[in-house]
mmCIF file of C-alpha atoms and ligand atoms in Angstrom:
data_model
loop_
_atom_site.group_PDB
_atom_site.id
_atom_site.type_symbol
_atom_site.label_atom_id
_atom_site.label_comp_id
_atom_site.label_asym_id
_atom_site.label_seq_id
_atom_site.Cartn_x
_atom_site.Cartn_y
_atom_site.Cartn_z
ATOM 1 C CA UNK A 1 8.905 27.558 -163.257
ATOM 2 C CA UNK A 2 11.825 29.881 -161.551
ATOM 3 C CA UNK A 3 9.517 29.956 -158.124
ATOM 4 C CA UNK A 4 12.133 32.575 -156.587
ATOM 5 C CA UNK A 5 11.394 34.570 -159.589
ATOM 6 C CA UNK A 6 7.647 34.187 -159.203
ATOM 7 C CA UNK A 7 7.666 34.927 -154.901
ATOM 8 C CA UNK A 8 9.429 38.071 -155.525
ATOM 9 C CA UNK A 9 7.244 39.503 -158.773
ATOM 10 C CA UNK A 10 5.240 40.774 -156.034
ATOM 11 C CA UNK A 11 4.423 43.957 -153.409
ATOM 12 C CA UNK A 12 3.916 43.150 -150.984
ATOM 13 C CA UNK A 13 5.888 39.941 -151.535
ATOM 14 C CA UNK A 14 4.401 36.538 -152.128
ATOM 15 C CA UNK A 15 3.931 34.739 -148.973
ATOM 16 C CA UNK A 16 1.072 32.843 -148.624
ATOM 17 C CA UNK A 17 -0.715 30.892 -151.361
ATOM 18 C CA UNK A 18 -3.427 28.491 -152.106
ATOM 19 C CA UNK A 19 -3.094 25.054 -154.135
ATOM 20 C CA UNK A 20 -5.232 23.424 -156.410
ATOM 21 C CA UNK A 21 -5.815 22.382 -159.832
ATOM 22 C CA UNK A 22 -7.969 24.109 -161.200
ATOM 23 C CA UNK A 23 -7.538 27.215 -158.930
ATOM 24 C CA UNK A 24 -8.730 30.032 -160.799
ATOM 25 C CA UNK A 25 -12.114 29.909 -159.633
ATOM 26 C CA UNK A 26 -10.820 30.196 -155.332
ATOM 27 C CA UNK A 27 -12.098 33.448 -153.834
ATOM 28 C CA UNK A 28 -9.360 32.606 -150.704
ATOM 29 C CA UNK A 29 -7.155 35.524 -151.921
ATOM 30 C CA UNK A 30 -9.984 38.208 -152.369
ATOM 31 C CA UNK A 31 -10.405 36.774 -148.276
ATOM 32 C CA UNK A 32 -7.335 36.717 -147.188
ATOM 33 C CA UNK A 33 -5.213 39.776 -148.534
ATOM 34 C CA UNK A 34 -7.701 42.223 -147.238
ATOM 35 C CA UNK A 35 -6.888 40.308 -143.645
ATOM 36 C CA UNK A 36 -3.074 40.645 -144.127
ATOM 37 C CA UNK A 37 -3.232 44.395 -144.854
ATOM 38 C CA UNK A 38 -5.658 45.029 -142.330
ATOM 39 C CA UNK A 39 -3.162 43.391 -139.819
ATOM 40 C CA UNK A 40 -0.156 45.615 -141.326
ATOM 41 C CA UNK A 41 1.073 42.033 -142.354
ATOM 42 C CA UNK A 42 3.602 42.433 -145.356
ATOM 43 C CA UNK A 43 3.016 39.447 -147.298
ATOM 44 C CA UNK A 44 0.270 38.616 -150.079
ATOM 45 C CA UNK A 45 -1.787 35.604 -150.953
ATOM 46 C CA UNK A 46 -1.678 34.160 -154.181
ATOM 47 C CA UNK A 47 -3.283 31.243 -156.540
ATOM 48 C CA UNK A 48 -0.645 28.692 -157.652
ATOM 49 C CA UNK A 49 -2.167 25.466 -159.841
ATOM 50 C CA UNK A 50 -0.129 22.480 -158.819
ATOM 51 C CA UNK A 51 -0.919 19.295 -160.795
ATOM 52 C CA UNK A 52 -1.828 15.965 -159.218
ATOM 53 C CA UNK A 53 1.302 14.197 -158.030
ATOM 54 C CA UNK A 54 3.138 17.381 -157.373
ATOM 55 C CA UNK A 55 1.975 18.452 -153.822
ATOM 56 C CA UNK A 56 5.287 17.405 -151.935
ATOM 57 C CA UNK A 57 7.393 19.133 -154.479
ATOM 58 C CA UNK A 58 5.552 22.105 -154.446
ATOM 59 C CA UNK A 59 5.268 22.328 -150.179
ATOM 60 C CA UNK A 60 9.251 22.108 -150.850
ATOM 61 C CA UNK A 61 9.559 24.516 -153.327
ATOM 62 C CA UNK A 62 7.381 26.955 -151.126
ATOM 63 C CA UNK A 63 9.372 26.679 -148.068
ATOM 64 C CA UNK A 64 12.681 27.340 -149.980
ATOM 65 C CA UNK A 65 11.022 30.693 -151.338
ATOM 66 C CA UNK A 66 10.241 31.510 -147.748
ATOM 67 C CA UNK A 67 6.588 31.170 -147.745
ATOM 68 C CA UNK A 68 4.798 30.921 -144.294
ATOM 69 C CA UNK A 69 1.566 29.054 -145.425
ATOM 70 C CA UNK A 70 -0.490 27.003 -147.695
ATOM 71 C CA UNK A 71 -3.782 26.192 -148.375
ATOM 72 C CA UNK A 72 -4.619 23.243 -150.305
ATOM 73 C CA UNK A 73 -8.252 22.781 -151.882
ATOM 74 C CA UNK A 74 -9.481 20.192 -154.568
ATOM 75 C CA UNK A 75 -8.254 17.582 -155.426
ATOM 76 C CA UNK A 76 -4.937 17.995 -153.266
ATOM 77 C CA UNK A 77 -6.411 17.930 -149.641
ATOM 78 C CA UNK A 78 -5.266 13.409 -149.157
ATOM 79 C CA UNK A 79 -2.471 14.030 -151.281
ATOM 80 C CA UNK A 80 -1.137 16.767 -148.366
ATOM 81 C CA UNK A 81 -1.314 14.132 -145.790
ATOM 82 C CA UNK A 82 1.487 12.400 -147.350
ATOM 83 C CA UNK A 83 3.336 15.754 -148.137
ATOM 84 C CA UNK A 84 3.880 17.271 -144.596
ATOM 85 C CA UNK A 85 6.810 16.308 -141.606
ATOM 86 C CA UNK A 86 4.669 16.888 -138.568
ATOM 87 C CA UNK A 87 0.761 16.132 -139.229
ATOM 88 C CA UNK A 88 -1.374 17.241 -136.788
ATOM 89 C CA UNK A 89 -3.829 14.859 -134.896
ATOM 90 C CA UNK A 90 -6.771 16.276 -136.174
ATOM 91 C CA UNK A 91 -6.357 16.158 -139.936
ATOM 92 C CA UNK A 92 -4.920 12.908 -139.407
ATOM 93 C CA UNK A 93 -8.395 11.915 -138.001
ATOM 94 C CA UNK A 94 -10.066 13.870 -140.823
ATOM 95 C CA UNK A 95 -8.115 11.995 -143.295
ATOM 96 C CA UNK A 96 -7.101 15.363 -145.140
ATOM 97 C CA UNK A 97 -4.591 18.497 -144.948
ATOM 98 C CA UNK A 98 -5.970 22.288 -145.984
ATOM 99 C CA UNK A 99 -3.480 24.137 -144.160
ATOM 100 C CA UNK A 100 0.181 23.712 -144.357
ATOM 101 C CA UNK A 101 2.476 26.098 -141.930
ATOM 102 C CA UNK A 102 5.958 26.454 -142.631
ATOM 103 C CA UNK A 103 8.214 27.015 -139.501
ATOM 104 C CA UNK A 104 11.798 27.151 -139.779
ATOM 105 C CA UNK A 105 11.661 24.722 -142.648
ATOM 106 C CA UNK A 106 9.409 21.960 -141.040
ATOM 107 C CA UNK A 107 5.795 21.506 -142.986
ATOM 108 C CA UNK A 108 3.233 21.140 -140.700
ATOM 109 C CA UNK A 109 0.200 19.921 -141.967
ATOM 110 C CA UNK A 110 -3.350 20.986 -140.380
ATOM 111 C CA UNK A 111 -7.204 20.401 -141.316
ATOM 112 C CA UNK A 112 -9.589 23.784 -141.121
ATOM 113 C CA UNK A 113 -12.470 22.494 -142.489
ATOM 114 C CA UNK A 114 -13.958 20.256 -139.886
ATOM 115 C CA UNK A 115 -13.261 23.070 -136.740
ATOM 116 C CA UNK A 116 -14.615 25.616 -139.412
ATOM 117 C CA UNK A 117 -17.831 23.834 -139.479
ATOM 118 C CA UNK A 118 -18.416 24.151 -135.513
ATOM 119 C CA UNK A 119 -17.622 27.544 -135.674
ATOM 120 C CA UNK A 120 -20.209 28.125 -139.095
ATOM 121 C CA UNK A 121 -22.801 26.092 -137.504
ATOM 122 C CA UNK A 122 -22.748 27.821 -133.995
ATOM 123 C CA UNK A 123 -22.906 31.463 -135.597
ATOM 124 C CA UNK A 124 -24.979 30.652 -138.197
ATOM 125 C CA UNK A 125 -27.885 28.831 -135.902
ATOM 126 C CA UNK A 126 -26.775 29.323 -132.454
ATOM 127 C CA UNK A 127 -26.744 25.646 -131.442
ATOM 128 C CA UNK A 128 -23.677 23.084 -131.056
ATOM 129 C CA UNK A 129 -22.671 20.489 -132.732
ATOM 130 C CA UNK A 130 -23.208 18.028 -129.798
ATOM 131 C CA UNK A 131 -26.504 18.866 -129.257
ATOM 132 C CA UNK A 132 -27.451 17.763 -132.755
ATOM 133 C CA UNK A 133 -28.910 15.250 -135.044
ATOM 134 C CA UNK A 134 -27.086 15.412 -137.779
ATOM 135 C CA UNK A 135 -28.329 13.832 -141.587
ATOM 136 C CA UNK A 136 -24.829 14.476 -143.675
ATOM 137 C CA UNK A 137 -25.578 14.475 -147.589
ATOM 138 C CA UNK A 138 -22.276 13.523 -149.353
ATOM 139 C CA UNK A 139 -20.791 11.565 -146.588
ATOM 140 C CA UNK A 140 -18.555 9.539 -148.390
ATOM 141 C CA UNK A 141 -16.677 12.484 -150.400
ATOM 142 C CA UNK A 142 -13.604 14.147 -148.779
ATOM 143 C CA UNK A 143 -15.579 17.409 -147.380
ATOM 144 C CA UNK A 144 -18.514 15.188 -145.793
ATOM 145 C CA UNK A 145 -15.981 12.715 -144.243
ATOM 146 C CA UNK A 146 -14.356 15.215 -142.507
ATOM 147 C CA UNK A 147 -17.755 16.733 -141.418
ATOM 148 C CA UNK A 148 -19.064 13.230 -140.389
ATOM 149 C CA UNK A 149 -15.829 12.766 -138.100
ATOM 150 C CA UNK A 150 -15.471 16.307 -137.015
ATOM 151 C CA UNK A 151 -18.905 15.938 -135.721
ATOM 152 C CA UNK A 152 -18.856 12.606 -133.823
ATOM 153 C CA UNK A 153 -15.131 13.595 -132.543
ATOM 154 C CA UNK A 154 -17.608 16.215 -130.989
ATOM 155 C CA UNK A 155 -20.184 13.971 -129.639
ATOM 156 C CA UNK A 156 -23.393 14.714 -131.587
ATOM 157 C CA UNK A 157 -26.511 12.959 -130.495
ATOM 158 C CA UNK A 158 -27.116 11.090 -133.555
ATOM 159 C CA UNK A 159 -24.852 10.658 -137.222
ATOM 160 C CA UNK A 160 -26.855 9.292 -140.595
ATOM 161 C CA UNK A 161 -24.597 9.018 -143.454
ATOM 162 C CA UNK A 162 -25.797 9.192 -146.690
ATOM 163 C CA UNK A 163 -23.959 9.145 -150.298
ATOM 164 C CA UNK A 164 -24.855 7.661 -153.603
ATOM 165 C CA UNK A 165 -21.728 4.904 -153.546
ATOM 166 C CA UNK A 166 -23.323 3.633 -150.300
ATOM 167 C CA UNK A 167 -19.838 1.529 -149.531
ATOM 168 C CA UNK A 168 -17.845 4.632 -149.130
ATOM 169 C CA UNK A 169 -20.730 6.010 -146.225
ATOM 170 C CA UNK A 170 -20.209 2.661 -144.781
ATOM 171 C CA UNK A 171 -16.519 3.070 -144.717
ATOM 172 C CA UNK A 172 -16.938 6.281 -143.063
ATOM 173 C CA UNK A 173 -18.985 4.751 -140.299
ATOM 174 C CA UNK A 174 -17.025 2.132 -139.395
ATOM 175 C CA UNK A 175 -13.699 4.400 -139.004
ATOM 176 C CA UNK A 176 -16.549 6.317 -136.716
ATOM 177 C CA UNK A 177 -17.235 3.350 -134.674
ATOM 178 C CA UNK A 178 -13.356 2.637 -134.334
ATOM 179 C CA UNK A 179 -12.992 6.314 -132.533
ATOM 180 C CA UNK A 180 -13.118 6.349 -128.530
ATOM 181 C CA UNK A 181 -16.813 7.059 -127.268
ATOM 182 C CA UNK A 182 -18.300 8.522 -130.394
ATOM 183 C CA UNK A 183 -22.231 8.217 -131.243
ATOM 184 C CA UNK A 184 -23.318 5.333 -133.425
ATOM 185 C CA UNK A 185 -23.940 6.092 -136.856
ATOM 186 C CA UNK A 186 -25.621 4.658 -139.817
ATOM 187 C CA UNK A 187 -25.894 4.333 -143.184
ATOM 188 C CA UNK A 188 -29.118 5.988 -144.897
ATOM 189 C CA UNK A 189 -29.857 4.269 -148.131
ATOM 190 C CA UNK A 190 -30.480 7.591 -150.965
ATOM 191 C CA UNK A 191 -33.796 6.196 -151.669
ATOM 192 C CA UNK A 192 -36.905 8.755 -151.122
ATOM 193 C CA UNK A 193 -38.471 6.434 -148.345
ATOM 194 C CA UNK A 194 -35.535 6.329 -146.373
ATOM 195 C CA UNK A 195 -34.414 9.777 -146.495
ATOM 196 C CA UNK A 196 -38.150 10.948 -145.281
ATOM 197 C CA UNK A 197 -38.183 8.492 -142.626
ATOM 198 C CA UNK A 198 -34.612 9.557 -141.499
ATOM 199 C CA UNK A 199 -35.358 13.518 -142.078
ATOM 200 C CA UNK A 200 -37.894 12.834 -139.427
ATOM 201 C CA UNK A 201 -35.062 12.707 -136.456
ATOM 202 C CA UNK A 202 -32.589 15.225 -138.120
ATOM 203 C CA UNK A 203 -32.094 18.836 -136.759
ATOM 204 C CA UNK A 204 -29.420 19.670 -139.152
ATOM 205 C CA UNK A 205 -28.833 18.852 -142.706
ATOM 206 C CA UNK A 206 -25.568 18.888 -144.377
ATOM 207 C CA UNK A 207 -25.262 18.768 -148.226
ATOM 208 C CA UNK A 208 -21.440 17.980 -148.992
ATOM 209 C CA UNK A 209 -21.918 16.607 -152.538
ATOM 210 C CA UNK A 210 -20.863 18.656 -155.426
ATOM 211 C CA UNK A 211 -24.717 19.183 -156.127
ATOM 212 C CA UNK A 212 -26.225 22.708 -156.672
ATOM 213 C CA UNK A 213 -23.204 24.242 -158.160
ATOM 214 C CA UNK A 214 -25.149 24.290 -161.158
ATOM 215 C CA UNK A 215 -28.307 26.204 -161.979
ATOM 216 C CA UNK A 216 -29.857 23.464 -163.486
ATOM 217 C CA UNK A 217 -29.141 20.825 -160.049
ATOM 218 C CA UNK A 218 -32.462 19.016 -158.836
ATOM 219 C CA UNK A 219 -33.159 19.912 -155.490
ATOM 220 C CA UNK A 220 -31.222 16.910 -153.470
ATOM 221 C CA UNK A 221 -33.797 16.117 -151.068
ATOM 222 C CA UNK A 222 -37.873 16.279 -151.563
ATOM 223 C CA UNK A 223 -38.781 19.559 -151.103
ATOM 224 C CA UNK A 224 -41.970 18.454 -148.797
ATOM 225 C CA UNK A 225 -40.097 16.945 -146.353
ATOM 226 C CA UNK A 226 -38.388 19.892 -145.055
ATOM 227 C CA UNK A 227 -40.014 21.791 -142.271
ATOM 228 C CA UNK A 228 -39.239 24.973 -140.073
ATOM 229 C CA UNK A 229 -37.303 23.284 -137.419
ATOM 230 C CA UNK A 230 -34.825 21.894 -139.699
ATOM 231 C CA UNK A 231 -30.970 23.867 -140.011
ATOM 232 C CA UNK A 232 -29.922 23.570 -143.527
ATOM 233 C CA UNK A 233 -26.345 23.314 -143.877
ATOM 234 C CA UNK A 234 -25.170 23.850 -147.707
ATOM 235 C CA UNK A 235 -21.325 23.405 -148.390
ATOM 236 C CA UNK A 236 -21.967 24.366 -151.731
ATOM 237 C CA UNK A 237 -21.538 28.109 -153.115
ATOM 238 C CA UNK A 238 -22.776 29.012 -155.886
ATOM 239 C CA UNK A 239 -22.815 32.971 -157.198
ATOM 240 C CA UNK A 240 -25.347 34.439 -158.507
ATOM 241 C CA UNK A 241 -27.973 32.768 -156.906
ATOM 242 C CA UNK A 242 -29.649 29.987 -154.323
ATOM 243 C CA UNK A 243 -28.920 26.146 -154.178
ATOM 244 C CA UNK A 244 -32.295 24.536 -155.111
ATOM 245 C CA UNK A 245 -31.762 23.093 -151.545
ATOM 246 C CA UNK A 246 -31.654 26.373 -150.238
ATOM 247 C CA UNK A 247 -34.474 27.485 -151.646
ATOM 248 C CA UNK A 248 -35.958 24.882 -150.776
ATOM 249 C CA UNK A 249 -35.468 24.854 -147.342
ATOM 250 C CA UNK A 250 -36.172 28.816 -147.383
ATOM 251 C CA UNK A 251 -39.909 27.691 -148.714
ATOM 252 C CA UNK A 252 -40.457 25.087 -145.823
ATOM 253 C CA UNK A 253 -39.460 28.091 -143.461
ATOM 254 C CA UNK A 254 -35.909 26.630 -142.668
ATOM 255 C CA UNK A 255 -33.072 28.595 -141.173
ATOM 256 C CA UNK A 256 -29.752 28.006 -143.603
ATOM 257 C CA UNK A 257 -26.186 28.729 -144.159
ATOM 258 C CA UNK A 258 -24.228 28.684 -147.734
ATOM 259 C CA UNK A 259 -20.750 27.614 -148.702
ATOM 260 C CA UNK A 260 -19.230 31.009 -147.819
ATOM 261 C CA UNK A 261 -19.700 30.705 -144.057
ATOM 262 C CA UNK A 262 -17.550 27.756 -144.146
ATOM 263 C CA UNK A 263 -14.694 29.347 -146.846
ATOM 264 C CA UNK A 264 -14.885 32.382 -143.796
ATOM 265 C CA UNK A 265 -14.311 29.976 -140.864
ATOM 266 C CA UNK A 266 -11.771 28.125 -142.515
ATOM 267 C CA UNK A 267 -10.373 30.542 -143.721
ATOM 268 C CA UNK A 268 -10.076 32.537 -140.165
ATOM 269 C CA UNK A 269 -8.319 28.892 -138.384
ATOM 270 C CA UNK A 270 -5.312 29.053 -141.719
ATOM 271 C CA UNK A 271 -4.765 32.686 -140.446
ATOM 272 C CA UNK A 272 -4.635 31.426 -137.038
ATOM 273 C CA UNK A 273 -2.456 28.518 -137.501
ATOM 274 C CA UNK A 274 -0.004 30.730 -139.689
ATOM 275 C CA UNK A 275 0.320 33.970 -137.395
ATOM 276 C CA UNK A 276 -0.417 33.033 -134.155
ATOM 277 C CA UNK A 277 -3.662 35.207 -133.572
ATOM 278 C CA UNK A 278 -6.765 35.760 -134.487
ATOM 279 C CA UNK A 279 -8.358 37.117 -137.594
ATOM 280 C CA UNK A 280 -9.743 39.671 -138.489
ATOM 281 C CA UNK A 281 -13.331 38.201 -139.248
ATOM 282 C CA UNK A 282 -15.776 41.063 -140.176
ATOM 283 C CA UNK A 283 -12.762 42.488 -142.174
ATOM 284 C CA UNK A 284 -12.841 39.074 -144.154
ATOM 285 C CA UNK A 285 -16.403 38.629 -143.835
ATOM 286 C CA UNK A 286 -16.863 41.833 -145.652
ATOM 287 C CA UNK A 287 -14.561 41.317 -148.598
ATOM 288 C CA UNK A 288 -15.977 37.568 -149.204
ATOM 289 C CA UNK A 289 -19.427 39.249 -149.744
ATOM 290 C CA UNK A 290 -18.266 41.540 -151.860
ATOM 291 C CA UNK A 291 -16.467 39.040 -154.047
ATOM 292 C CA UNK A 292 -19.686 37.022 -154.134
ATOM 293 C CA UNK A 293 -21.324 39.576 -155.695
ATOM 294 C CA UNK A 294 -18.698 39.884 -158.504
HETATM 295 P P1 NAP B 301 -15.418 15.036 -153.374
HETATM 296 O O1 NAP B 301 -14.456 14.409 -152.437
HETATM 297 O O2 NAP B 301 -15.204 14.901 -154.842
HETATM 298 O O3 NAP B 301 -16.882 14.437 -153.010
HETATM 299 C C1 NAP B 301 -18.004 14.713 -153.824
HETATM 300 C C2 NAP B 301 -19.253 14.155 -153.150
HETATM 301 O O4 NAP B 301 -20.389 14.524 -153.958
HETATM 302 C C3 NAP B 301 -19.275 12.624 -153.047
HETATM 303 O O5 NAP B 301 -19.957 12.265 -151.885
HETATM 304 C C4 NAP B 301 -20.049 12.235 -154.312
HETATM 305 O O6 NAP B 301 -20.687 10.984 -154.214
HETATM 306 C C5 NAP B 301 -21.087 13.329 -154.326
HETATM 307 N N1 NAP B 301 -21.697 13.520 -155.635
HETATM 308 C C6 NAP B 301 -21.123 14.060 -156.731
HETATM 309 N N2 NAP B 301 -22.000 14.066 -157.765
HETATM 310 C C7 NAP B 301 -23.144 13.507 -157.291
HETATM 311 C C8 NAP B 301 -24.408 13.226 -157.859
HETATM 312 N N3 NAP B 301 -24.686 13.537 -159.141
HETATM 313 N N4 NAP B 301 -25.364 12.653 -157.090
HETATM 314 C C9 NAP B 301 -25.106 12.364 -155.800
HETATM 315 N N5 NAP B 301 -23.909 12.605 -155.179
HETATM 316 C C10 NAP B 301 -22.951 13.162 -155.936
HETATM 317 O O7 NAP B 301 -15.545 16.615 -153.126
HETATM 318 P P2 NAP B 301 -15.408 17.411 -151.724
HETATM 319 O O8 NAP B 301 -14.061 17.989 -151.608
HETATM 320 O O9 NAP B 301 -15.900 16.531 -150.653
HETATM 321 O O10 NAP B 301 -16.418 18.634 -151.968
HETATM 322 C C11 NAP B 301 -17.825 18.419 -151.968
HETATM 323 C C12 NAP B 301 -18.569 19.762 -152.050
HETATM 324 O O11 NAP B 301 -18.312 20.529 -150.871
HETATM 325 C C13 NAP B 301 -18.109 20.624 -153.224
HETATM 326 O O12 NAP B 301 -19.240 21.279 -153.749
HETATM 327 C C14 NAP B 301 -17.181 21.637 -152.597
HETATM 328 O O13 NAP B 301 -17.146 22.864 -153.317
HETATM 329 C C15 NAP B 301 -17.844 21.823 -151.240
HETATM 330 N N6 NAP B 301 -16.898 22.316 -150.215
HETATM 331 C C16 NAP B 301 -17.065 23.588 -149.755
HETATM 332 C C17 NAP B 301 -16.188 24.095 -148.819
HETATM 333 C C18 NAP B 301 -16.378 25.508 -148.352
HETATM 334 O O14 NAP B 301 -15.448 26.100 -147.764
HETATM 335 N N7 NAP B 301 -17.533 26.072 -148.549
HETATM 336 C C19 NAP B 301 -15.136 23.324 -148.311
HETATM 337 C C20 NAP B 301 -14.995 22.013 -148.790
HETATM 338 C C21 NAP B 301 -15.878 21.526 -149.756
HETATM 339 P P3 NAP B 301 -19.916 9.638 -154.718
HETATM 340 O O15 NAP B 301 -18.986 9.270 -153.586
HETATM 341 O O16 NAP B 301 -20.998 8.663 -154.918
HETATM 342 O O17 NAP B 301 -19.179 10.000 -155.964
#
């Protein structure tokens, strides 16, 4: 691919872009253009697939077409760790890059995702992080690792882990116990009689498996053992309609949050990282629902 050609096949000019493979399905540019104009920024956001193996190459190729930022979804986010010159203490923590700034040539490498879940679970339900007992669904994939450690680096009250290969959750916890003064946490078998028993001292909920993308997704966790105190936190998007955990959780009288919270709050720390400012929230906000409803 000529990737000067491709950077200047655009007005305003390519500038920004997000990296994945696939990438067709990202709603980041419908998010983030709207932002750029509405800061009289002259750049655009675009989707670029990059296959596995090809991150470094591609953060190279960017910064010689004088792009100021990446973002880097699945299954690139580890890969990016490897990729950058100057990784920022955080993502190293998280164990994953989303956000790559260019500046004067250097690739600096940053994680979104876990601050973008403080921020999503504050506005969404009003409470912090710290103040929480947190159940985390998914624990041992990429997103829920960087949730689990996100939240302990913030010193929730209490961590359960819980993913169907049980060794990765266990793997998670013990890189938890290795951090300086974080809260204990443990391992929650996925077995019905566990999960009750442990739902029973959880205030929030986090699903970060892959399930309820589908239509046809079970609902993750028994429906009857949600209540009205419980915050349901669901990483997962899906248009056109409610995660069967949602709607679960909207039956038992739950408060929630979907997928696009997170994409928004994410989203709005890139922005920050790249220009030095804050975003322009409601204006992104806005356009994400809209999308959602395409
Ligand atoms: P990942 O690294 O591939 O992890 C997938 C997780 O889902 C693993 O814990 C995996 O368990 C679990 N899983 C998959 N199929 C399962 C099944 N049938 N039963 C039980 N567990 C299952 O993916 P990721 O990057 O962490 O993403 C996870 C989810 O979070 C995706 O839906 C993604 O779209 C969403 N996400 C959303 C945002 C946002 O901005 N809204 C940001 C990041 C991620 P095993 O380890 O046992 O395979």
């Amino acid at each position: 691919m000529n990737w000067q050609a491709v950077a200047g096949r655009f007005t305003p000019p390519a500038r920004l872009a997000v990296i994945g493979d696939p990438i067709g399905h990202s709603r980041s540019p419908q998010m983030h253009n709207p932002a750029l104009q509405a800061c009289g920024i002259d750049a655009q956001y675009i989707r670029v697939q990059v296959p596995v193996g090809r991150v470094a190459e591609a953060f190279r190729r960017f910064a010689a077409c004088g792009f100021l930022g990446v973002n880097i979804t699945i299954p690139h986010k580890f890969e990016a760790l490897d990729a950058v010159d100057v990784l920022d203490p955080l993502a190293r923590q998280l164990g994953a890059v989303n956000t790559l700034a260019i500046r004067e040539g250097q690739l600096h490498g940053y994680n979104s995702d876990g601050p973008g879940f403080l921020r999503s679970v504050r506005e969404a339900f009003g409470a912090d992080v710290k103040d929480l007992r947190l159940l985390i669904l998914g624990a041992g994939g990429g997103a829920g690792r960087a949730v689990a450690v996100q939240s302990a680096l913030s010193g929730c009250q209490k961590l359960m882990l819980v993913n169907r290969s049980q060794a990765k959750a266990e793997a998670v916890a013990a890189e938890i116990h290795a951090l300086d003064s974080s809260p204990a946490a443990s391992v929650v078998p996925w077995d019905e009689v566990a999960l009750r028993e442990a739902l029973a001292s959880t205030d929030l909920i986090v699903n970060a498996t892959s399930i309820g993308m589908q239509p046809d997704d079970a609902s993750l966790l028994p429906p009857d053992a949600l209540v009205a105190r419980h915050l349901i936190f669901d990483m997962v998007y899906r248009a056109g309609g409610e995660t069967p955990l949602l709607a679960a959780a909207r039956q038992a009288g739950a408060r929630t949050v979907d997928g696009l919270s997170l994409l928004l709050h994410q989203g709005a720390i890139s922005f920050e990282h790249w220009f030095d400012r804050p975003a322009p929230l409601n204006v992104m906000r806005q356009c994400l629902q809209n999308a959602a409803k395409e």
